Amino acid sequence: MIKKIKRFPKFLKEVKEELKKVNWSKKEEVMEATLLVVVIAGMLTLYIAGIDLGLSKMVQFLFQK
């Protein structure tokens, strides 16, 4: 356990060095990707809601007296 504690500062230093190597995306790219995800999620939500509504109406029609 003590050995792990002594190695921790070295680990943090290595993490810091690796983070410098990361190719971070530009703000515009992140915003564009986020918008795309939101739009696709909205479209998928509407599609699934439509299927759900259609199936609900079909079941109601089949089981009405």
GROMACS .gro file of C-alpha atoms in nm:
model
   65
    1MET     CA    1   0.000   0.000   0.000
    2ILE     CA    2   0.280   0.242   0.090
    3LYS     CA    3   0.447   0.160  -0.241
    4LYS     CA    4   0.133   0.265  -0.429
    5ILE     CA    5   0.113   0.592  -0.236
    6LYS     CA    6   0.475   0.672  -0.321
    7ARG     CA    7   0.412   0.606  -0.692
    8PHE     CA    8   0.105   0.830  -0.707
    9PRO     CA    9   0.289   1.162  -0.775
   10LYS     CA   10   0.472   0.995  -1.065
   11PHE     CA   11   0.139   0.870  -1.197
   12LEU     CA   12  -0.009   1.221  -1.186
   13LYS     CA   13   0.294   1.360  -1.369
   14GLU     CA   14   0.256   1.097  -1.641
   15VAL     CA   15  -0.115   1.172  -1.673
   16LYS     CA   16  -0.038   1.542  -1.715
   17GLU     CA   17   0.217   1.464  -1.988
   18GLU     CA   18  -0.027   1.238  -2.173
   19LEU     CA   19  -0.300   1.503  -2.158
   20LYS     CA   20  -0.064   1.743  -2.336
   21LYS     CA   21  -0.051   1.496  -2.626
   22VAL     CA   22  -0.429   1.482  -2.667
   23ASN     CA   23  -0.569   1.644  -2.981
   24TRP     CA   24  -0.861   1.839  -2.833
   25SER     CA   25  -1.152   1.926  -3.061
   26LYS     CA   26  -1.236   2.285  -3.142
   27LYS     CA   27  -1.543   2.440  -2.979
   28GLU     CA   28  -1.719   2.466  -3.315
   29GLU     CA   29  -1.671   2.094  -3.384
   30VAL     CA   30  -1.809   2.001  -3.043
   31MET     CA   31  -2.111   2.231  -3.087
   32GLU     CA   32  -2.182   2.090  -3.434
   33ALA     CA   33  -2.161   1.731  -3.313
   34THR     CA   34  -2.380   1.809  -3.012
   35LEU     CA   35  -2.645   1.969  -3.233
   36LEU     CA   36  -2.640   1.667  -3.463
   37VAL     CA   37  -2.688   1.430  -3.169
   38VAL     CA   38  -2.978   1.638  -3.032
   39VAL     CA   39  -3.151   1.652  -3.373
   40ILE     CA   40  -3.112   1.278  -3.434
   41ALA     CA   41  -3.233   1.198  -3.081
   42GLY     CA   42  -3.538   1.420  -3.137
   43MET     CA   43  -3.618   1.254  -3.469
   44LEU     CA   44  -3.581   0.908  -3.315
   45THR     CA   45  -3.807   1.011  -3.027
   46LEU     CA   46  -4.079   1.126  -3.268
   47TYR     CA   47  -4.044   0.806  -3.472
   48ILE     CA   48  -4.077   0.580  -3.168
   49ALA     CA   49  -4.367   0.790  -3.032
   50GLY     CA   50  -4.545   0.754  -3.367
   51ILE     CA   51  -4.501   0.377  -3.367
   52ASP     CA   52  -4.620   0.361  -3.006
   53LEU     CA   53  -4.928   0.570  -3.083
   54GLY     CA   54  -5.008   0.363  -3.391
   55LEU     CA   55  -4.977   0.034  -3.207
   56SER     CA   56  -5.185   0.168  -2.916
   57LYS     CA   57  -5.465   0.271  -3.155
   58MET     CA   58  -5.446  -0.067  -3.329
   59VAL     CA   59  -5.475  -0.257  -3.000
   60GLN     CA   60  -5.766  -0.034  -2.889
   61PHE     CA   61  -5.941  -0.099  -3.221
   62LEU     CA   62  -5.889  -0.475  -3.198
   63PHE     CA   63  -6.018  -0.502  -2.841
   64GLN     CA   64  -6.309  -0.259  -2.851
   65LYS     CA   65  -6.655  -0.399  -2.792
   0.00000   0.00000   0.00000
